[in-house]
PDB file of C-alpha atoms (C1' of nucleotides) in Angstrom:
ATOM      1  CA  MET R   3    -143.957-148.210 -81.565  1.00  0.00           C
ATOM      2  CA  GLU R   4    -142.146-151.731 -80.917  1.00  0.00           C
ATOM      3  CA  PRO R   5    -142.315-153.339 -77.599  1.00  0.00           C
ATOM      4  CA  PRO R   6    -139.437-153.038 -75.841  1.00  0.00           C
ATOM      5  CA  LYS R   7    -137.309-156.193 -75.235  1.00  0.00           C
ATOM      6  CA  LYS R   8    -138.854-157.021 -71.541  1.00  0.00           C
ATOM      7  CA  GLU R   9    -141.811-157.405 -73.128  1.00  0.00           C
ATOM      8  CA  ILE R  10    -140.960-160.191 -75.429  1.00  0.00           C
ATOM      9  CA  ARG R  11    -139.040-161.740 -73.228  1.00  0.00           C
ATOM     10  CA  LEU R  12    -142.074-162.063 -70.597  1.00  0.00           C
ATOM     11  CA  PHE R  13    -143.829-163.414 -73.151  1.00  0.00           C
ATOM     12  CA  GLN R  14    -141.150-165.824 -73.888  1.00  0.00           C
ATOM     13  CA  LEU R  15    -140.928-167.206 -70.780  1.00  0.00           C
ATOM     14  CA  THR R  16    -144.718-167.377 -70.088  1.00  0.00           C
ATOM     15  CA  ILE R  17    -145.278-169.594 -73.051  1.00  0.00           C
ATOM     16  CA  LEU R  18    -142.430-171.956 -72.788  1.00  0.00           C
ATOM     17  CA  SER R  19    -143.947-172.488 -69.568  1.00  0.00           C
ATOM     18  CA  TRP R  20    -147.207-173.076 -70.348  1.00  0.00           C
ATOM     19  CA  PHE R  21    -146.512-175.339 -73.424  1.00  0.00           C
ATOM     20  CA  LYS R  22    -144.348-177.559 -71.205  1.00  0.00           C
ATOM     21  CA  SER R  23    -147.477-178.868 -69.558  1.00  0.00           C
ATOM     22  CA  ASN R  24    -149.693-178.256 -72.370  1.00  0.00           C
ATOM     23  CA  ALA R  25    -148.419-179.067 -76.091  1.00  0.00           C
ATOM     24  CA  ARG R  26    -150.224-181.204 -78.165  1.00  0.00           C
ATOM     25  CA  GLN R  27    -148.754-184.406 -80.131  1.00  0.00           C
ATOM     26  CA  PHE R  28    -148.972-185.055 -83.384  1.00  0.00           C
ATOM     27  CA  GLN R  29    -147.024-187.102 -85.903  1.00  0.00           C
ATOM     28  CA  TRP R  30    -145.851-184.389 -87.934  1.00  0.00           C
ATOM     29  CA  ARG R  31    -143.796-183.196 -84.571  1.00  0.00           C
ATOM     30  CA  ALA R  32    -142.125-186.359 -84.080  1.00  0.00           C
ATOM     31  CA  LEU R  33    -138.112-186.247 -84.966  1.00  0.00           C
ATOM     32  CA  GLY R  34    -136.655-187.592 -87.624  1.00  0.00           C
ATOM     33  CA  LEU R  35    -139.244-186.276 -90.313  1.00  0.00           C
ATOM     34  CA  SER R  36    -138.029-186.493 -93.938  1.00  0.00           C
ATOM     35  CA  ILE R  37    -138.407-182.554 -95.954  1.00  0.00           C
ATOM     36  CA  TYR R  38    -141.335-184.682 -98.033  1.00  0.00           C
ATOM     37  CA  GLN R  39    -142.977-185.407 -94.562  1.00  0.00           C
ATOM     38  CA  ILE R  40    -142.444-181.814 -93.381  1.00  0.00           C
ATOM     39  CA  VAL R  41    -143.363-179.957 -96.762  1.00  0.00           C
ATOM     40  CA  ILE R  42    -146.673-181.909 -97.373  1.00  0.00           C
ATOM     41  CA  SER R  43    -147.991-181.762 -93.491  1.00  0.00           C
ATOM     42  CA  GLU R  44    -147.725-178.030 -94.170  1.00  0.00           C
ATOM     43  CA  VAL R  45    -149.856-178.565 -97.378  1.00  0.00           C
ATOM     44  CA  LEU R  46    -152.532-180.767 -95.519  1.00  0.00           C
ATOM     45  CA  LEU R  47    -152.519-178.196 -92.612  1.00  0.00           C
ATOM     46  CA  GLN R  48    -153.867-175.237 -94.663  1.00  0.00           C
ATOM     47  CA  ARG R  49    -156.961-173.626 -93.720  1.00  0.00           C
ATOM     48  CA  THR R  50    -157.608-177.246 -92.131  1.00  0.00           C
ATOM     49  CA  LYS R  51    -157.943-177.991 -88.203  1.00  0.00           C
ATOM     50  CA  ALA R  52    -154.895-179.962 -86.927  1.00  0.00           C
ATOM     51  CA  GLU R  53    -156.933-182.353 -85.191  1.00  0.00           C
ATOM     52  CA  THR R  54    -158.746-183.219 -88.895  1.00  0.00           C
ATOM     53  CA  VAL R  55    -154.762-183.775 -90.438  1.00  0.00           C
ATOM     54  CA  SER R  56    -154.068-186.018 -87.501  1.00  0.00           C
ATOM     55  CA  LYS R  57    -156.871-188.156 -88.067  1.00  0.00           C
ATOM     56  CA  ASN R  58    -156.291-188.862 -92.076  1.00  0.00           C
ATOM     57  CA  TYR R  59    -152.174-188.432 -91.640  1.00  0.00           C
ATOM     58  CA  ASP R  60    -151.195-191.754 -91.792  1.00  0.00           C
ATOM     59  CA  ILE R  61    -153.197-193.227 -94.454  1.00  0.00           C
ATOM     60  CA  PHE R  62    -151.980-190.274 -96.667  1.00  0.00           C
ATOM     61  CA  PHE R  63    -148.283-190.863 -96.297  1.00  0.00           C
ATOM     62  CA  LYS R  64    -149.045-195.073 -95.963  1.00  0.00           C
ATOM     63  CA  ARG R  65    -150.499-194.581 -99.792  1.00  0.00           C
ATOM     64  CA  TYR R  66    -147.875-191.915-100.816  1.00  0.00           C
ATOM     65  CA  PRO R  67    -144.452-192.079 -98.447  1.00  0.00           C
ATOM     66  CA  ASP R  68    -142.425-190.101-101.057  1.00  0.00           C
ATOM     67  CA  TRP R  69    -142.071-187.346-103.846  1.00  0.00           C
ATOM     68  CA  ASN R  70    -142.182-190.216-106.585  1.00  0.00           C
ATOM     69  CA  SER R  71    -145.109-191.841-105.406  1.00  0.00           C
ATOM     70  CA  LEU R  72    -146.935-188.460-105.264  1.00  0.00           C
ATOM     71  CA  ASN R  73    -145.398-187.734-108.804  1.00  0.00           C
ATOM     72  CA  ASN R  74    -146.395-191.381-109.899  1.00  0.00           C
ATOM     73  CA  SER R  75    -149.900-191.111-108.961  1.00  0.00           C
ATOM     74  CA  ASN R  76    -152.898-189.595-110.806  1.00  0.00           C
ATOM     75  CA  ILE R  77    -155.149-186.434-110.184  1.00  0.00           C
ATOM     76  CA  CYS R  78    -158.036-188.863-109.102  1.00  0.00           C
ATOM     77  CA  ASP R  79    -156.519-190.987-106.654  1.00  0.00           C
ATOM     78  CA  ILE R  80    -154.909-187.753-105.057  1.00  0.00           C
ATOM     79  CA  GLU R  81    -158.186-186.131-104.751  1.00  0.00           C
ATOM     80  CA  ASN R  82    -159.581-189.404-103.028  1.00  0.00           C
ATOM     81  CA  LEU R  83    -157.253-189.449-100.490  1.00  0.00           C
ATOM     82  CA  LEU R  84    -157.744-185.682-100.011  1.00  0.00           C
ATOM     83  CA  PHE R  85    -161.441-185.698 -99.789  1.00  0.00           C
ATOM     84  CA  PRO R  86    -161.397-186.094 -95.943  1.00  0.00           C
ATOM     85  CA  PHE R  87    -159.268-182.774 -95.274  1.00  0.00           C
ATOM     86  CA  GLY R  88    -161.168-180.265 -97.590  1.00  0.00           C
ATOM     87  CA  LEU R  89    -159.580-178.412-100.408  1.00  0.00           C
ATOM     88  CA  TYR R  90    -159.312-181.457-102.246  1.00  0.00           C
ATOM     89  CA  ARG R  91    -159.619-180.967-105.863  1.00  0.00           C
ATOM     90  CA  GLN R  92    -157.421-177.722-105.914  1.00  0.00           C
ATOM     91  CA  ARG R  93    -155.360-179.217-103.287  1.00  0.00           C
ATOM     92  CA  ALA R  94    -154.928-182.395-105.584  1.00  0.00           C
ATOM     93  CA  GLN R  95    -153.399-180.339-108.445  1.00  0.00           C
ATOM     94  CA  ARG R  96    -150.795-178.129-106.689  1.00  0.00           C
ATOM     95  CA  LEU R  97    -149.629-181.014-104.867  1.00  0.00           C
ATOM     96  CA  LYS R  98    -148.850-182.892-107.500  1.00  0.00           C
ATOM     97  CA  ALA R  99    -147.222-179.818-109.632  1.00  0.00           C
ATOM     98  CA  LEU R 100    -145.442-179.408-106.221  1.00  0.00           C
ATOM     99  CA  ALA R 101    -144.183-183.861-106.424  1.00  0.00           C
ATOM    100  CA  LYS R 102    -143.320-182.961-109.855  1.00  0.00           C
ATOM    101  CA  ALA R 103    -140.848-179.888-109.295  1.00  0.00           C
ATOM    102  CA  MET R 104    -139.566-181.376-106.375  1.00  0.00           C
ATOM    103  CA  VAL R 105    -139.148-184.651-108.615  1.00  0.00           C
ATOM    104  CA  GLU R 106    -137.388-182.798-111.673  1.00  0.00           C
ATOM    105  CA  ASN R 107    -135.046-181.112-109.057  1.00  0.00           C
ATOM    106  CA  ASN R 108    -133.571-184.230-107.963  1.00  0.00           C
ATOM    107  CA  VAL R 109    -135.768-183.956-104.643  1.00  0.00           C
ATOM    108  CA  LEU R 110    -133.812-181.290-103.208  1.00  0.00           C
ATOM    109  CA  LEU R 111    -134.852-178.149-101.645  1.00  0.00           C
ATOM    110  CA  PRO R 112    -133.147-174.792-102.159  1.00  0.00           C
ATOM    111  CA  ASN R 113    -131.184-173.210 -99.473  1.00  0.00           C
ATOM    112  CA  GLU R 114    -131.903-169.802-100.537  1.00  0.00           C
ATOM    113  CA  ARG R 115    -135.518-168.067 -99.628  1.00  0.00           C
ATOM    114  CA  SER R 116    -136.306-166.626-103.045  1.00  0.00           C
ATOM    115  CA  LEU R 117    -135.531-170.005-104.512  1.00  0.00           C
ATOM    116  CA  ILE R 118    -137.923-171.957-101.876  1.00  0.00           C
ATOM    117  CA  GLU R 119    -140.693-169.280-102.888  1.00  0.00           C
ATOM    118  CA  LYS R 120    -140.312-170.387-106.319  1.00  0.00           C
ATOM    119  CA  ILE R 121    -141.410-174.245-106.046  1.00  0.00           C
ATOM    120  CA  PRO R 122    -145.314-174.453-106.159  1.00  0.00           C
ATOM    121  CA  LEU R 123    -147.229-174.465-103.045  1.00  0.00           C
ATOM    122  CA  MET R 124    -144.323-172.908-101.079  1.00  0.00           C
ATOM    123  CA  GLY R 125    -145.608-169.562-100.230  1.00  0.00           C
ATOM    124  CA  GLN R 126    -145.274-167.210 -97.246  1.00  0.00           C
ATOM    125  CA  TYR R 127    -146.138-169.595 -94.705  1.00  0.00           C
ATOM    126  CA  ILE R 128    -144.559-173.265 -95.882  1.00  0.00           C
ATOM    127  CA  ALA R 129    -141.369-171.053 -96.802  1.00  0.00           C
ATOM    128  CA  ASN R 130    -141.564-170.035 -93.223  1.00  0.00           C
ATOM    129  CA  ALA R 131    -141.832-173.511 -92.255  1.00  0.00           C
ATOM    130  CA  VAL R 132    -139.126-175.419 -94.468  1.00  0.00           C
ATOM    131  CA  GLU R 133    -136.608-172.606 -92.666  1.00  0.00           C
ATOM    132  CA  LEU R 134    -137.433-173.180 -88.716  1.00  0.00           C
ATOM    133  CA  LEU R 135    -138.070-176.661 -89.651  1.00  0.00           C
ATOM    134  CA  VAL R 136    -135.559-177.812 -92.136  1.00  0.00           C
ATOM    135  CA  PHE R 137    -132.999-175.217 -91.923  1.00  0.00           C
ATOM    136  CA  LYS R 138    -133.246-174.836 -87.882  1.00  0.00           C
ATOM    137  CA  ARG R 139    -133.679-170.886 -88.583  1.00  0.00           C
ATOM    138  CA  ASN R 140    -135.384-168.549 -86.084  1.00  0.00           C
ATOM    139  CA  ILE R 141    -138.387-168.353 -88.303  1.00  0.00           C
ATOM    140  CA  PRO R 142    -141.866-167.588 -87.039  1.00  0.00           C
ATOM    141  CA  LEU R 143    -145.053-169.978 -88.497  1.00  0.00           C
ATOM    142  CA  LEU R 144    -147.014-166.680 -88.812  1.00  0.00           C
ATOM    143  CA  ASP R 145    -150.190-167.678 -89.549  1.00  0.00           C
ATOM    144  CA  VAL R 146    -153.984-166.421 -88.533  1.00  0.00           C
ATOM    145  CA  ASN R 147    -153.053-167.894 -85.246  1.00  0.00           C
ATOM    146  CA  MET R 148    -149.979-166.364 -84.288  1.00  0.00           C
ATOM    147  CA  ALA R 149    -151.281-163.492 -85.837  1.00  0.00           C
ATOM    148  CA  ARG R 150    -154.328-163.205 -83.372  1.00  0.00           C
ATOM    149  CA  VAL R 151    -152.092-164.629 -80.491  1.00  0.00           C
ATOM    150  CA  LEU R 152    -149.925-161.686 -80.854  1.00  0.00           C
ATOM    151  CA  GLU R 153    -152.524-158.965 -81.824  1.00  0.00           C
ATOM    152  CA  ARG R 154    -154.374-159.505 -78.927  1.00  0.00           C
ATOM    153  CA  TYR R 155    -151.787-159.655 -76.475  1.00  0.00           C
ATOM    154  CA  PHE R 156    -149.002-156.398 -77.928  1.00  0.00           C
ATOM    155  CA  GLY R 157    -152.212-154.429 -79.795  1.00  0.00           C
ATOM    156  CA  PRO R 158    -153.542-155.138 -83.507  1.00  0.00           C
ATOM    157  CA  ARG R 159    -151.927-154.628 -86.761  1.00  0.00           C
ATOM    158  CA  LYS R 160    -152.224-151.918 -89.466  1.00  0.00           C
ATOM    159  CA  LEU R 161    -152.684-154.042 -92.858  1.00  0.00           C
ATOM    160  CA  LYS R 162    -155.393-156.507 -93.811  1.00  0.00           C
ATOM    161  CA  ASP R 163    -153.375-158.911 -94.970  1.00  0.00           C
ATOM    162  CA  ILE R 164    -151.124-160.821 -92.330  1.00  0.00           C
ATOM    163  CA  ARG R 165    -148.478-161.618 -94.757  1.00  0.00           C
ATOM    164  CA  PHE R 166    -147.713-158.130 -95.630  1.00  0.00           C
ATOM    165  CA  ASP R 167    -147.919-156.342 -92.076  1.00  0.00           C
ATOM    166  CA  PRO R 168    -144.565-154.891 -91.623  1.00  0.00           C
ATOM    167  CA  TYR R 169    -145.282-154.900 -87.627  1.00  0.00           C
ATOM    168  CA  LEU R 170    -146.785-158.138 -87.403  1.00  0.00           C
ATOM    169  CA  LYS R 171    -143.431-159.360 -89.614  1.00  0.00           C
ATOM    170  CA  PHE R 172    -141.144-157.821 -87.014  1.00  0.00           C
ATOM    171  CA  LEU R 173    -143.183-158.654 -83.937  1.00  0.00           C
ATOM    172  CA  SER R 174    -143.590-162.414 -84.627  1.00  0.00           C
ATOM    173  CA  ARG R 175    -139.672-162.627 -85.854  1.00  0.00           C
ATOM    174  CA  GLU R 176    -138.756-161.146 -82.558  1.00  0.00           C
ATOM    175  CA  VAL R 177    -140.945-163.120 -80.792  1.00  0.00           C
ATOM    176  CA  VAL R 178    -139.299-166.408 -81.991  1.00  0.00           C
ATOM    177  CA  ASP R 179    -135.948-165.160 -82.234  1.00  0.00           C
ATOM    178  CA  HIS R 180    -134.775-167.809 -79.283  1.00  0.00           C
ATOM    179  CA  ILE R 181    -132.604-170.547 -78.599  1.00  0.00           C
ATOM    180  CA  LYS R 182    -136.051-172.562 -78.597  1.00  0.00           C
ATOM    181  CA  SER R 183    -137.727-171.261 -81.522  1.00  0.00           C
ATOM    182  CA  LYS R 184    -139.358-174.060 -82.328  1.00  0.00           C
ATOM    183  CA  GLU R 185    -140.735-174.896 -78.768  1.00  0.00           C
ATOM    184  CA  ILE R 186    -142.456-171.262 -79.405  1.00  0.00           C
ATOM    185  CA  ASN R 187    -143.771-171.613 -82.740  1.00  0.00           C
ATOM    186  CA  TRP R 188    -145.650-174.943 -81.825  1.00  0.00           C
ATOM    187  CA  ALA R 189    -146.579-173.401 -78.606  1.00  0.00           C
ATOM    188  CA  ILE R 190    -148.326-170.233 -80.035  1.00  0.00           C
ATOM    189  CA  LEU R 191    -150.096-172.381 -82.465  1.00  0.00           C
ATOM    190  CA  ASP R 192    -151.272-174.770 -79.698  1.00  0.00           C
ATOM    191  CA  PHE R 193    -152.420-171.962 -77.077  1.00  0.00           C
ATOM    192  CA  ALA R 194    -154.098-170.126 -79.926  1.00  0.00           C
ATOM    193  CA  ALA R 195    -155.930-173.568 -80.513  1.00  0.00           C
ATOM    194  CA  LEU R 196    -156.606-174.276 -76.691  1.00  0.00           C
ATOM    195  CA  ILE R 197    -157.048-171.147 -75.066  1.00  0.00           C
ATOM    196  CA  CYS R 198    -156.669-167.601 -77.379  1.00  0.00           C
ATOM    197  CA  GLN R 199    -159.300-169.286 -79.700  1.00  0.00           C
ATOM    198  CA  SER R 200    -160.790-166.958 -82.324  1.00  0.00           C
ATOM    199  CA  ARG R 201    -164.194-166.966 -81.295  1.00  0.00           C
ATOM    200  CA  LYS R 202    -164.900-167.777 -77.533  1.00  0.00           C
ATOM    201  CA  PRO R 203    -161.014-166.972 -76.009  1.00  0.00           C
ATOM    202  CA  LYS R 204    -160.944-168.599 -72.292  1.00  0.00           C
ATOM    203  CA  CYS R 205    -159.341-165.535 -70.404  1.00  0.00           C
ATOM    204  CA  PRO R 206    -160.607-166.764 -67.490  1.00  0.00           C
ATOM    205  CA  ILE R 207    -158.101-169.359 -67.289  1.00  0.00           C
ATOM    206  CA  CYS R 208    -155.415-167.565 -69.600  1.00  0.00           C
ATOM    207  CA  VAL R 209    -151.666-166.994 -67.776  1.00  0.00           C
ATOM    208  CA  PHE R 210    -151.357-164.071 -69.606  1.00  0.00           C
ATOM    209  CA  GLN R 211    -153.983-161.807 -67.643  1.00  0.00           C
ATOM    210  CA  LYS R 212    -151.938-159.173 -66.185  1.00  0.00           C
ATOM    211  CA  THR R 213    -150.230-158.037 -69.272  1.00  0.00           C
ATOM    212  CA  CYS R 214    -152.462-158.889 -72.301  1.00  0.00           C
ATOM    213  CA  GLN R 215    -153.873-155.781 -73.794  1.00  0.00           C
ATOM    214  CA  TYR R 216    -156.976-157.902 -75.160  1.00  0.00           C
ATOM    215  CA  HIS R 217    -157.718-159.163 -71.791  1.00  0.00           C
ATOM    216  CA  LEU R 218    -157.515-155.794 -70.090  1.00  0.00           C
ATOM    217  CA  LYS R 219    -159.787-153.954 -72.390  1.00  0.00           C
ATOM    218  CA  ILE R 220    -162.167-156.503 -72.026  1.00  0.00           C
ATOM    219  CA  TYR R 221    -161.681-156.542 -68.192  1.00  0.00           C
ATOM    220  CA  ASN R 222    -161.851-152.655 -67.813  1.00  0.00           C
ATOM    221  CA  LEU R 223    -164.986-152.752 -70.324  1.00  0.00           C
ATOM    222  CA  ASP R 224    -166.878-155.274 -68.114  1.00  0.00           C
ATOM    223  CA  LEU R 225    -166.005-153.041 -64.893  1.00  0.00           C
ATOM    224  CA  ASP R 226    -167.825-150.063 -66.746  1.00  0.00           C
ATOM    225  CA  GLY R 227    -171.329-152.440 -67.691  1.00  0.00           C
ATOM    226  CA  HIS R 228    -171.320-153.244 -63.984  1.00  0.00           C
ATOM    227  CA  GLN R 229    -171.118-149.556 -62.816  1.00  0.00           C
ATOM    228  CA  GLU R 230    -174.257-148.411 -64.129  1.00  0.00           C
TER     229      GLU R 230
ATOM    230  C1'  DA E  18    -156.953-155.947-102.448  1.00  0.00           C
ATOM    231  C1'  DA E  19    -160.428-159.200-103.376  1.00  0.00           C
ATOM    232  C1'  DT E  20    -161.748-163.990-104.024  1.00  0.00           C
ATOM    233  C1'  DG E  21    -162.245-169.452-104.749  1.00  0.00           C
ATOM    234  C1'  DC E  22    -161.300-173.196-102.730  1.00  0.00           C
ATOM    235  C1'  DG E  23    -164.258-177.196 -98.609  1.00  0.00           C
ATOM    236  C1'  DG E  24    -165.026-181.089 -95.645  1.00  0.00           C
ATOM    237  C1'  DG E  25    -165.777-181.020 -90.430  1.00  0.00           C
ATOM    238  C1'  DG E  26    -166.267-179.440 -86.209  1.00  0.00           C
ATOM    239  C1'  DT E  27    -167.868-175.221 -83.202  1.00  0.00           C
ATOM    240  C1'  DT E  28    -171.226-171.940 -81.510  1.00  0.00           C
TER     241       DT E  28
ATOM    242  C1'  DA Y  14    -177.493-171.163 -89.688  1.00  0.00           C
ATOM    243  C1'  DA Y  15    -172.889-168.703 -89.503  1.00  0.00           C
ATOM    244  C1'  DC Y  16    -168.513-169.510 -88.347  1.00  0.00           C
ATOM    245  C1'  DC Y  17    -163.675-171.033 -88.483  1.00  0.00           C
ATOM    246  C1'  DC Y  18    -159.871-173.813 -89.425  1.00  0.00           C
ATOM    247  C1'  DA Y  19    -150.794-174.663 -89.307  1.00  0.00           C
ATOM    248  C1'  DG Y  20    -153.040-170.511 -97.071  1.00  0.00           C
ATOM    249  C1'  DC Y  21    -152.165-170.291-101.837  1.00  0.00           C
ATOM    250  C1'  DA Y  22    -153.055-169.074-106.845  1.00  0.00           C
ATOM    251  C1'  DT Y  23    -155.159-166.221-109.612  1.00  0.00           C
ATOM    252  C1'  DT Y  24    -157.516-162.279-111.408  1.00  0.00           C
TER     253       DT Y  24
END
DNA sequence: AATGCGGGGTT
DNA sequence: AACCCAGCATT
């Protein structure tokens, strides 16, 4: 029941085309970021709007430019800087544990996936981000947003938890298995934020109208509604 | 599998 | 007032 390669190709071409004229610009999408900047950016982005992170991004990195400065700080200072991001008490604790682990490991990331996931705060999503952005592998940034876009377009998952759903895992890997893997990943996140929003998706201006399962379903329901 | 974390913006 | 946001750790 997996979508044919042809459908995947069409989705890739369309989202890349859309991305060309609609990409969002963020500090963490600049070229030549350090591993520290890449990892911390992903931590800040957890359950937090990209715009919120962007607004407070420079203040955080000016105060804590590297693993050592973060490791040498106290929890209270980190909390104060994290306050505008939300989840600040929990993230301050975990960030410091992460910095400590990195310093103890000579500020190096292991190459292997199973070892990456042993580091504090490196869950399924951030491990994927590390593989994509640091090691340049074709790996999906599978979060609630990518899940929503893929499920609306290709059809819903079975399991409740995104991280363990085999259908979504397979589908997301197929979709970003492309020479422009990073661009497709960012394109899907931007598309999710700007068009395929959780609550009020902008189907009327969406480039996927003809082939999106979600739109076709809504469209048919709408026709039924007007028939009486 | 379910729950807590959290300020800030949107509906 | 309710909902949502580039998740993770703990139970």
